[in-house]
Tab-separated table of C-alpha atoms in Angstrom:
chain	number	residue	atom	x	y	z
A	1	MET	CA	-6.512	10.317	2.770
A	2	LYS	CA	-4.852	11.220	5.315
A	3	PHE	CA	-2.316	9.186	7.517
A	4	VAL	CA	-3.490	7.740	11.130
A	5	ASP	CA	-1.223	6.249	13.184
A	6	GLU	CA	-2.916	6.020	16.314
A	7	VAL	CA	-6.256	5.494	17.511
A	8	SER	CA	-8.258	4.539	20.166
A	9	ILE	CA	-11.005	1.877	20.081
A	10	ARG	CA	-13.690	0.243	21.797
A	11	VAL	CA	-15.286	-3.957	21.117
A	12	LYS	CA	-17.099	-6.013	22.627
A	13	ALA	CA	-17.449	-10.263	21.762
A	14	GLY	CA	-20.842	-11.197	21.253
A	15	ASP	CA	-23.072	-12.262	24.604
A	16	GLY	CA	-23.386	-16.515	24.591
A	17	GLY	CA	-27.309	-17.622	23.862
A	18	ASN	CA	-29.533	-19.001	26.885
A	19	GLY	CA	-30.662	-21.699	27.341
A	20	CYS	CA	-34.340	-23.103	27.098
A	21	MET	CA	-36.361	-24.132	29.228
A	22	SER	CA	-39.105	-26.807	27.590
A	23	PHE	CA	-40.754	-30.486	27.083
A	24	ARG	CA	-41.964	-32.365	24.361
A	25	ARG	CA	-45.730	-31.462	23.831
A	26	GLU	CA	-46.690	-33.772	21.376
A	27	LYS	CA	-50.712	-36.155	20.234
A	28	PHE	CA	-50.977	-38.795	22.648
A	29	ILE	CA	-47.735	-38.969	24.782
A	30	GLU	CA	-48.956	-36.859	28.110
A	31	ASN	CA	-45.825	-36.861	29.991
A	32	GLY	CA	-43.304	-35.589	27.886
A	33	GLY	CA	-39.576	-35.506	28.804
A	34	PRO	CA	-37.109	-31.687	28.960
A	35	ASN	CA	-35.731	-30.999	25.187
A	36	GLY	CA	-34.323	-26.635	25.763
A	37	GLY	CA	-32.156	-27.167	23.918
A	38	ASP	CA	-28.067	-24.846	23.663
A	39	GLY	CA	-27.488	-21.216	23.119
A	40	GLY	CA	-25.174	-19.927	20.391
A	41	ASP	CA	-21.957	-19.148	21.673
A	42	GLY	CA	-21.671	-15.235	21.360
A	43	GLY	CA	-19.065	-14.240	18.134
A	44	SER	CA	-15.307	-12.640	18.959
A	45	VAL	CA	-13.715	-10.045	17.721
A	46	TYR	CA	-10.573	-10.335	15.918
A	47	MET	CA	-8.104	-8.312	14.187
A	48	VAL	CA	-6.602	-9.229	10.011
A	49	ALA	CA	-3.886	-7.715	9.635
A	50	ASP	CA	-4.132	-6.267	5.354
A	51	GLU	CA	-0.900	-5.587	2.662
A	52	ASN	CA	-3.536	-3.131	1.432
A	53	LEU	CA	-4.298	-0.589	4.516
A	54	ASN	CA	-2.091	1.982	4.993
A	55	THR	CA	-3.748	4.277	7.508
A	56	LEU	CA	-5.668	3.286	9.887
A	57	VAL	CA	-8.153	6.097	9.199
A	58	ASP	CA	-10.737	3.255	9.415
A	59	TYR	CA	-10.807	3.544	12.746
A	60	ARG	CA	-10.944	7.318	13.432
A	61	TYR	CA	-14.323	8.192	13.300
A	62	THR	CA	-15.964	4.636	14.061
A	63	ARG	CA	-14.571	4.163	17.817
A	64	HIS	CA	-17.242	0.748	18.676
A	65	HIS	CA	-17.655	-2.392	17.339
A	66	GLU	CA	-19.322	-5.524	18.675
A	67	ALA	CA	-19.347	-8.617	17.499
A	68	GLN	CA	-22.855	-10.491	16.850
A	69	ARG	CA	-24.267	-12.868	20.072
A	70	GLY	CA	-25.699	-15.927	19.921
A	71	GLN	CA	-29.280	-16.928	19.370
A	72	ASN	CA	-30.567	-18.662	22.670
A	73	GLY	CA	-31.344	-21.415	22.465
A	74	GLY	CA	-34.924	-23.645	20.521
A	75	SER	CA	-37.386	-26.426	22.109
A	76	THR	CA	-37.106	-29.833	19.908
A	77	ASP	CA	-33.259	-30.050	21.965
A	78	CYS	CA	-32.533	-26.788	18.804
A	79	THR	CA	-29.305	-24.783	20.048
A	80	GLY	CA	-28.949	-21.387	18.824
A	81	LYS	CA	-27.122	-20.743	15.758
A	82	LYS	CA	-23.447	-19.024	17.349
A	83	GLY	CA	-23.312	-15.391	16.876
A	84	GLU	CA	-20.635	-14.224	13.766
A	85	ASP	CA	-17.026	-13.736	14.285
A	86	LEU	CA	-16.580	-9.570	13.375
A	87	PHE	CA	-12.922	-8.669	11.733
A	88	LEU	CA	-11.976	-6.061	11.792
A	89	ARG	CA	-8.224	-4.980	8.487
A	90	VAL	CA	-5.950	-3.159	9.482
A	91	PRO	CA	-1.972	-1.830	8.106
A	92	VAL	CA	0.300	-4.811	8.233
A	93	GLY	CA	3.122	-2.870	11.069
A	94	THR	CA	-0.048	-1.947	13.796
A	95	THR	CA	0.537	-3.014	17.501
A	96	VAL	CA	-2.663	-4.118	19.483
A	97	ILE	CA	-2.059	-2.304	23.623
A	98	ASP	CA	-5.169	-2.595	26.285
A	99	ALA	CA	-5.323	0.488	26.772
A	100	SER	CA	-6.057	0.236	30.640
A	101	THR	CA	-3.621	-1.843	31.761
A	102	GLN	CA	-0.493	-0.951	28.168
A	103	GLU	CA	-0.302	-4.911	27.548
A	104	VAL	CA	0.499	-5.389	24.387
A	105	ILE	CA	-2.016	-8.201	23.296
A	106	GLY	CA	0.026	-8.916	19.865
A	107	ASP	CA	1.692	-7.019	16.748
A	108	LEU	CA	-0.201	-7.669	13.428
A	109	VAL	CA	3.035	-8.076	10.682
A	110	THR	CA	2.524	-10.239	8.214
A	111	PRO	CA	-0.150	-10.277	6.157
A	112	GLY	CA	-3.269	-11.865	6.748
A	113	GLN	CA	-1.429	-12.277	10.637
A	114	LYS	CA	-5.663	-12.746	13.080
A	115	LEU	CA	-4.775	-11.942	17.017
A	116	MET	CA	-8.258	-12.699	19.250
A	117	VAL	CA	-8.206	-9.322	20.745
A	118	ALA	CA	-12.020	-10.547	22.694
A	119	GLN	CA	-13.739	-13.487	22.871
A	120	GLY	CA	-17.567	-14.136	22.759
A	121	GLY	CA	-19.236	-15.791	25.654
A	122	TRP	CA	-20.026	-18.902	25.875
A	123	HIS	CA	-23.917	-20.698	25.024
A	124	GLY	CA	-25.758	-20.823	27.541
A	125	LEU	CA	-27.668	-24.507	28.242
A	126	GLY	CA	-30.993	-25.251	27.761
A	127	ASN	CA	-32.871	-27.696	30.796
A	128	THR	CA	-32.165	-31.096	28.662
A	129	ARG	CA	-28.883	-31.310	30.269
A	130	PHE	CA	-29.838	-31.324	33.335
A	131	LYS	CA	-32.467	-34.319	33.472
A	132	SER	CA	-31.377	-37.020	35.041
A	133	SER	CA	-32.885	-40.301	36.546
A	134	THR	CA	-33.830	-38.452	39.622
A	135	ASN	CA	-34.818	-34.794	38.005
A	136	ARG	CA	-37.214	-36.436	35.537
A	137	ALA	CA	-38.497	-32.570	34.948
A	138	PRO	CA	-35.937	-30.131	35.616
A	139	ARG	CA	-36.855	-26.307	34.917
A	140	GLN	CA	-33.438	-25.476	35.517
A	141	THR	CA	-31.728	-23.296	32.334
A	142	THR	CA	-27.635	-21.178	31.971
A	143	PRO	CA	-27.703	-17.921	30.441
A	144	GLY	CA	-24.989	-17.082	28.473
A	145	LYS	CA	-22.202	-15.628	29.299
A	146	PRO	CA	-21.453	-11.733	28.721
A	147	GLY	CA	-18.485	-11.425	25.827
A	148	ASP	CA	-15.114	-9.799	26.886
A	149	GLN	CA	-15.425	-6.184	26.086
A	150	ARG	CA	-12.198	-4.228	26.122
A	151	ASP	CA	-10.200	-0.666	25.360
A	152	LEU	CA	-7.746	-1.079	22.791
A	153	LYS	CA	-5.020	1.348	21.387
A	154	MET	CA	-3.786	0.491	18.175
A	155	GLU	CA	-0.572	2.242	16.522
A	156	MET	CA	0.960	1.319	13.439
A	157	LYS	CA	4.409	1.623	12.597
A	158	VAL	CA	5.780	0.851	8.663
A	159	LEU	CA	7.157	-1.834	8.477
A	160	ALA	CA	10.986	-0.519	6.994
A	161	ASP	CA	14.060	-1.743	6.426
A	162	VAL	CA	16.590	1.678	6.294
A	163	GLY	CA	14.666	4.699	8.019
A	164	LEU	CA	15.840	8.062	7.442
A	165	LEU	CA	17.094	10.503	10.408
A	166	GLY	CA	17.731	14.722	9.965
A	167	LEU	CA	16.936	18.188	10.724
A	168	PRO	CA	14.440	19.226	8.501
A	169	ASN	CA	15.818	20.182	4.524
A	170	ALA	CA	17.904	18.169	5.384
A	171	GLY	CA	16.916	16.531	2.102
A	172	LYS	CA	15.985	12.972	3.319
A	173	SER	CA	12.827	13.474	0.944
A	174	THR	CA	14.912	14.300	-2.302
A	175	PHE	CA	17.276	11.407	-0.906
A	176	ILE	CA	14.061	8.813	-1.152
A	177	ARG	CA	13.626	10.777	-4.508
A	178	SER	CA	17.037	9.872	-6.366
A	179	VAL	CA	16.878	6.208	-5.145
A	180	SER	CA	14.027	5.070	-5.405
A	181	ALA	CA	10.100	6.257	-7.497
A	182	ALA	CA	8.626	7.677	-4.163
A	183	LYS	CA	7.611	11.197	-4.850
A	184	PRO	CA	7.871	12.429	-2.020
A	185	LYS	CA	7.224	16.765	-1.299
A	186	VAL	CA	10.290	18.554	-1.191
A	187	ALA	CA	10.386	22.305	-1.701
A	188	ASP	CA	12.687	25.252	-0.179
A	189	TYR	CA	10.597	25.693	3.133
A	190	PRO	CA	10.793	23.246	6.688
A	191	PHE	CA	8.577	20.368	7.201
A	192	THR	CA	7.353	19.290	3.808
A	193	THR	CA	7.497	15.812	5.081
A	194	LEU	CA	4.598	15.564	7.113
A	195	VAL	CA	3.784	11.764	7.304
A	196	PRO	CA	6.079	9.080	7.151
A	197	ASN	CA	7.151	7.807	3.021
A	198	LEU	CA	8.415	4.751	1.496
A	199	GLY	CA	10.695	3.672	-0.983
A	200	VAL	CA	11.334	0.608	-2.533
A	201	VAL	CA	15.340	0.609	-3.928
A	202	SER	CA	15.186	-1.854	-6.242
A	203	VAL	CA	20.119	-2.258	-5.804
A	204	ASP	CA	19.554	-5.545	-8.362
A	205	ARG	CA	17.019	-7.122	-10.187
A	206	TRP	CA	15.813	-9.416	-7.475
A	207	LYS	CA	17.267	-7.703	-4.664
A	208	SER	CA	15.197	-4.373	-3.364
A	209	PHE	CA	14.897	-3.242	-0.138
A	210	VAL	CA	11.742	-0.480	1.156
A	211	ILE	CA	12.719	2.907	2.533
A	212	ALA	CA	11.018	5.595	5.742
A	213	ASP	CA	11.998	9.508	5.377
A	214	ILE	CA	10.161	11.345	8.236
A	215	PRO	CA	9.158	14.762	9.337
A	216	GLY	CA	12.900	16.137	9.984
A	217	LEU	CA	13.470	16.512	13.539
A	218	ILE	CA	14.408	19.586	15.566
A	219	GLU	CA	15.654	20.589	19.173
A	220	GLY	CA	13.166	20.632	21.468
A	221	ALA	CA	11.600	17.321	20.190
A	222	SER	CA	12.133	14.669	22.691
A	223	GLU	CA	10.185	17.524	24.448
A	224	GLY	CA	6.922	17.250	21.866
A	225	ALA	CA	8.305	20.753	19.639
A	226	GLY	CA	7.523	19.586	15.549
A	227	LEU	CA	6.504	16.973	14.694
A	228	GLY	CA	9.425	14.600	13.672
A	229	ILE	CA	8.916	12.833	16.978
A	230	ARG	CA	5.315	11.678	16.825
A	231	PHE	CA	7.266	9.588	14.663
A	232	LEU	CA	10.315	8.169	15.291
A	233	LYS	CA	8.556	5.295	16.628
A	234	HIS	CA	8.794	4.894	13.243
A	235	LEU	CA	12.297	3.828	12.760
A	236	ALA	CA	12.009	1.033	16.097
A	237	ARG	CA	11.299	-2.089	13.733
A	238	THR	CA	14.171	-0.065	10.570
A	239	ARG	CA	16.911	-2.192	11.163
A	240	VAL	CA	19.425	1.154	9.946
A	241	LEU	CA	19.128	4.606	10.098
A	242	LEU	CA	20.626	6.648	7.173
A	243	HIS	CA	21.724	10.067	9.301
A	244	LEU	CA	22.071	12.455	7.334
A	245	VAL	CA	23.042	15.843	7.616
A	246	ASP	CA	23.430	19.375	4.962
A	247	LEU	CA	26.636	20.170	4.213
A	248	ALA	CA	25.815	23.451	3.050
A	249	PRO	CA	22.993	24.435	5.495
A	250	LEU	CA	21.139	27.608	4.102
A	251	ASP	CA	21.240	30.095	6.930
A	252	GLY	CA	25.316	29.189	7.400
A	253	SER	CA	24.448	26.920	10.544
A	254	SER	CA	26.938	24.338	11.796
A	255	PRO	CA	27.223	21.598	10.533
A	256	ALA	CA	28.278	19.114	13.594
A	257	ASP	CA	25.434	21.117	15.109
A	258	ALA	CA	23.078	20.002	13.321
A	259	ALA	CA	24.492	16.327	13.889
A	260	GLU	CA	24.855	16.349	17.029
A	261	VAL	CA	20.743	18.337	17.617
A	262	ILE	CA	19.836	14.760	16.117
A	263	ILE	CA	22.191	13.055	17.990
A	264	ASN	CA	21.236	14.526	21.610
A	265	GLU	CA	17.056	13.988	20.845
A	266	LEU	CA	17.332	10.818	19.997
A	267	ALA	CA	19.170	9.509	22.924
A	268	GLN	CA	16.594	11.374	24.970
A	269	PHE	CA	13.403	9.511	22.323
A	270	SER	CA	14.736	6.431	23.078
A	271	PRO	CA	18.390	5.376	23.904
A	272	ALA	CA	17.481	1.793	22.672
A	273	LEU	CA	17.134	3.270	19.327
A	274	VAL	CA	20.973	4.811	19.585
A	275	ASP	CA	22.049	1.560	20.108
A	276	ARG	CA	20.142	0.680	16.054
A	277	GLU	CA	23.402	-0.238	13.977
A	278	ARG	CA	23.472	4.432	12.190
A	279	TRP	CA	24.967	5.604	9.102
A	280	LEU	CA	26.619	8.059	9.253
A	281	VAL	CA	25.047	10.638	5.233
A	282	LEU	CA	25.988	14.064	5.027
A	283	ASN	CA	24.900	15.662	1.147
A	284	LYS	CA	25.169	17.992	-0.613
A	285	ALA	CA	27.932	17.841	-1.045
A	286	ASP	CA	27.379	19.221	-4.901
A	287	MET	CA	27.645	23.367	-2.935
A	288	ILE	CA	30.593	23.005	-1.662
A	289	MET	CA	34.397	23.217	-2.753
A	290	ASP	CA	36.262	20.680	-2.324
A	291	ASP	CA	38.477	21.775	0.599
A	292	GLU	CA	35.804	22.920	2.145
A	293	LYS	CA	34.575	19.449	2.264
A	294	ASP	CA	36.620	18.674	3.307
A	295	GLU	CA	37.438	20.151	6.626
A	296	ARG	CA	33.801	20.302	7.395
A	297	VAL	CA	33.086	16.190	6.910
A	298	LYS	CA	35.942	15.842	9.612
A	299	GLU	CA	34.396	18.450	11.715
A	300	VAL	CA	31.048	16.203	11.696
A	301	VAL	CA	33.077	13.181	12.521
A	302	GLU	CA	34.980	14.346	15.438
A	303	ARG	CA	32.414	15.913	16.430
A	304	LEU	CA	30.547	13.542	16.636
A	305	ASN	CA	33.116	11.206	17.410
A	306	TRP	CA	31.096	8.894	15.088
A	307	ASP	CA	32.928	5.341	13.820
A	308	GLY	CA	30.624	3.964	11.654
A	309	PRO	CA	30.407	4.167	8.285
A	310	VAL	CA	30.298	7.200	6.418
A	311	TYR	CA	29.002	8.841	3.249
A	312	VAL	CA	29.371	12.298	1.029
A	313	ILE	CA	26.520	12.116	-1.519
A	314	SER	CA	24.725	14.650	-3.187
A	315	ALA	CA	21.186	13.797	-3.195
A	316	ILE	CA	19.289	15.806	-6.554
A	317	ALA	CA	23.270	15.088	-8.439
A	318	LYS	CA	22.647	10.795	-7.897
A	319	GLN	CA	26.357	11.806	-6.412
A	320	GLY	CA	27.678	8.840	-4.639
A	321	THR	CA	23.719	7.209	-3.586
A	322	GLU	CA	24.126	4.291	-6.054
A	323	LYS	CA	27.257	2.569	-3.880
A	324	LEU	CA	24.871	4.113	-0.710
A	325	SER	CA	22.383	1.778	-1.801
A	326	HIS	CA	24.839	-1.043	-2.964
A	327	ASP	CA	26.444	-1.386	-0.118
A	328	LEU	CA	22.826	-1.210	2.586
A	329	MET	CA	21.937	-4.125	0.605
A	330	ARG	CA	24.961	-5.711	1.275
A	331	TYR	CA	24.202	-4.963	5.289
A	332	LEU	CA	21.076	-6.387	4.964
A	333	GLU	CA	21.352	-9.496	2.973
A	334	ASP	CA	24.447	-10.478	5.463
A	335	ARG	CA	22.321	-9.274	8.447
A	336	ALA	CA	19.843	-11.592	7.630
A	337	ASP	CA	22.489	-14.399	7.176
A	338	ARG	CA	23.474	-13.481	10.988
A	339	LEU	CA	20.560	-13.365	12.147
A	340	ALA	CA	19.770	-17.167	10.447
A	341	ASN	CA	22.942	-18.724	11.938
A	342	ASP	CA	23.418	-16.376	15.326
A	343	PRO	CA	21.025	-17.813	17.753
A	344	ALA	CA	22.977	-15.375	20.427
A	345	TYR	CA	23.032	-12.386	17.975
A	346	ALA	CA	19.108	-13.190	17.048
A	347	GLU	CA	18.496	-12.893	20.672
A	348	GLU	CA	20.425	-9.803	21.299
A	349	LEU	CA	18.486	-7.772	18.659
A	350	ALA	CA	14.755	-9.421	19.598
A	351	GLU	CA	16.147	-7.595	22.687
A	352	LEU	CA	17.358	-3.528	21.225
A	353	ASP	CA	13.897	-4.031	19.737
A	354	GLN	CA	11.969	-4.973	22.648
A	355	ARG	CA	13.044	-1.968	25.059
A	356	ILE	CA	13.384	0.467	21.453
A	357	GLU	CA	9.010	-0.859	21.657
A	358	ASP	CA	9.070	-0.049	25.582
A	359	GLU	CA	10.780	3.404	25.228
A	360	ALA	CA	8.759	4.887	22.658
A	361	ARG	CA	5.987	4.137	23.972
A	362	ALA	CA	6.504	4.939	27.252
A	363	GLN	CA	8.416	7.993	25.938
A	364	LEU	CA	4.535	8.965	24.184
A	365	GLN	CA	2.419	8.426	26.942
A	366	ALA	CA	4.589	10.722	28.739
A	367	LEU	CA	3.965	13.958	25.854
A	368	ASP	CA	0.228	12.512	25.348
A	369	ASP	CA	0.044	12.765	29.710
A	370	ALA	CA	1.511	16.014	29.996
A	371	ARG	CA	-0.645	17.969	26.676
A	372	THR	CA	-3.595	16.796	28.798
A	373	LEU	CA	-2.575	18.535	31.300
A	374	ARG	CA	-1.297	21.519	29.831
A	375	ARG	CA	-5.124	21.148	27.996
A	376	THR	CA	-6.919	21.244	31.596
A	377	GLY	CA	-4.427	23.832	33.828
A	378	VAL	CA	-3.101	21.881	35.492
A	379	LYS	CA	0.232	21.296	36.249
A	380	SER	CA	1.843	18.107	37.868
A	381	VAL	CA	3.739	18.049	41.079
A	382	HIS	CA	6.852	17.381	38.415
A	383	ASP	CA	6.639	20.255	37.268
A	384	ILE	CA	5.966	22.345	40.671
A	385	GLY	CA	9.480	24.011	41.127
A	386	ASP	CA	10.744	26.097	44.175
A	387	ASP	CA	8.601	29.314	43.724
A	388	ASP	CA	4.998	28.005	43.757
A	389	ASP	CA	2.435	27.862	45.683
A	390	TRP	CA	1.324	24.789	47.274
A	391	ASP	CA	-1.828	26.986	48.097
A	392	ASP	CA	-2.600	26.874	44.355
A	393	PHE	CA	-3.197	23.894	44.200
A	394	GLU	CA	-5.522	23.453	46.747
A	395	ASP	CA	-9.320	23.409	46.258
A	396	ASP	CA	-12.537	25.179	47.489
A	397	GLU	CA	-12.215	24.995	51.222
A	398	ASP	CA	-15.822	22.917	51.131
A	399	GLY	CA	-14.368	20.315	49.057
A	400	PRO	CA	-11.508	18.059	48.950
A	401	GLU	CA	-7.598	19.141	48.383
A	402	ILE	CA	-6.836	17.413	45.514
A	403	ILE	CA	-2.510	17.010	44.180
A	404	TYR	CA	-2.619	15.436	40.613
A	405	VAL	CA	0.108	13.198	40.490
A	406	ARG	CA	1.932	11.658	37.584
A	407	ASP	CA	4.522	7.826	38.164
């Protein structure tokens, strides 16, 4: 199944049914009173989180969704039938955004959670509603109100406790294979991971956590290069990041340089994401001698001014992976206890989560806008240098001058 984590759709709630104008017509009753019924309410549109789904591919080709309209009112005070609500099932971890205002309507983070995204129209009133002592034969009705219509953008973010960061071929997929039952593709060339992979790490019989592997980052990723930038948003909901560094790169490059590249790209994508709890994991330690290994570890730590946890492992040989898994489980348990007992800490983390969400969304939107401008052959004013001729940005003399501006 194709992995799709972003889609745009249009939803339309059902219109309300119209009220009916009717009068009693029975034998031996000369002047029957009004008996027109009300219309039915239109159906609403809801998003429902379904834990059995893991992609938004169902909405990639079906973009328009409309709830049922309410029936019109009938005679003999019959009320029209209410339109059936429309339930759109999405994966757990989906964020629903109003495409026109960029307002976040809601997050679906628990199985079975429902979110109304379009309210059905109210019913119209029949002429029975307007009868009075001075108006015995009202000929007034009201039409049903139109249902809400919205253009929505849905973003799916995988829900994982631990996220993996690193350059291509840093050993992220090998690591997730060694600590869980997940079997992502592993090969000796870059970008073997094309979509996020999830694995459940069982530390004890009753203890486990979820780890997420995203495509590797490369230099220039924050400007749209490579694959990983589009999946960095999936790390927004993780609790701790593991920064994997290859101690023995095949091209002979410096591990310290590789580690620095990831830090720089992370900071450019989302400064708040840099503040997320992050552990340094130096992988492929079995491929170099001990003295050289110690020297490379020291170089990476000093280059990054690292003062956090450092682990030296070999994912393929499963050296050090068990200790790392137990330490992660212990950290996640301590974090959960502190969240439950320390309101200030919980508020601080909630604020950090929101900052990461906002920065990631703004960065990806800017990349999409820039890509659209390039596709249409239009330059943003921010891309115009001193050497550019402004005459190139004028239309023909017959039409108005148009300058495209990106705020």
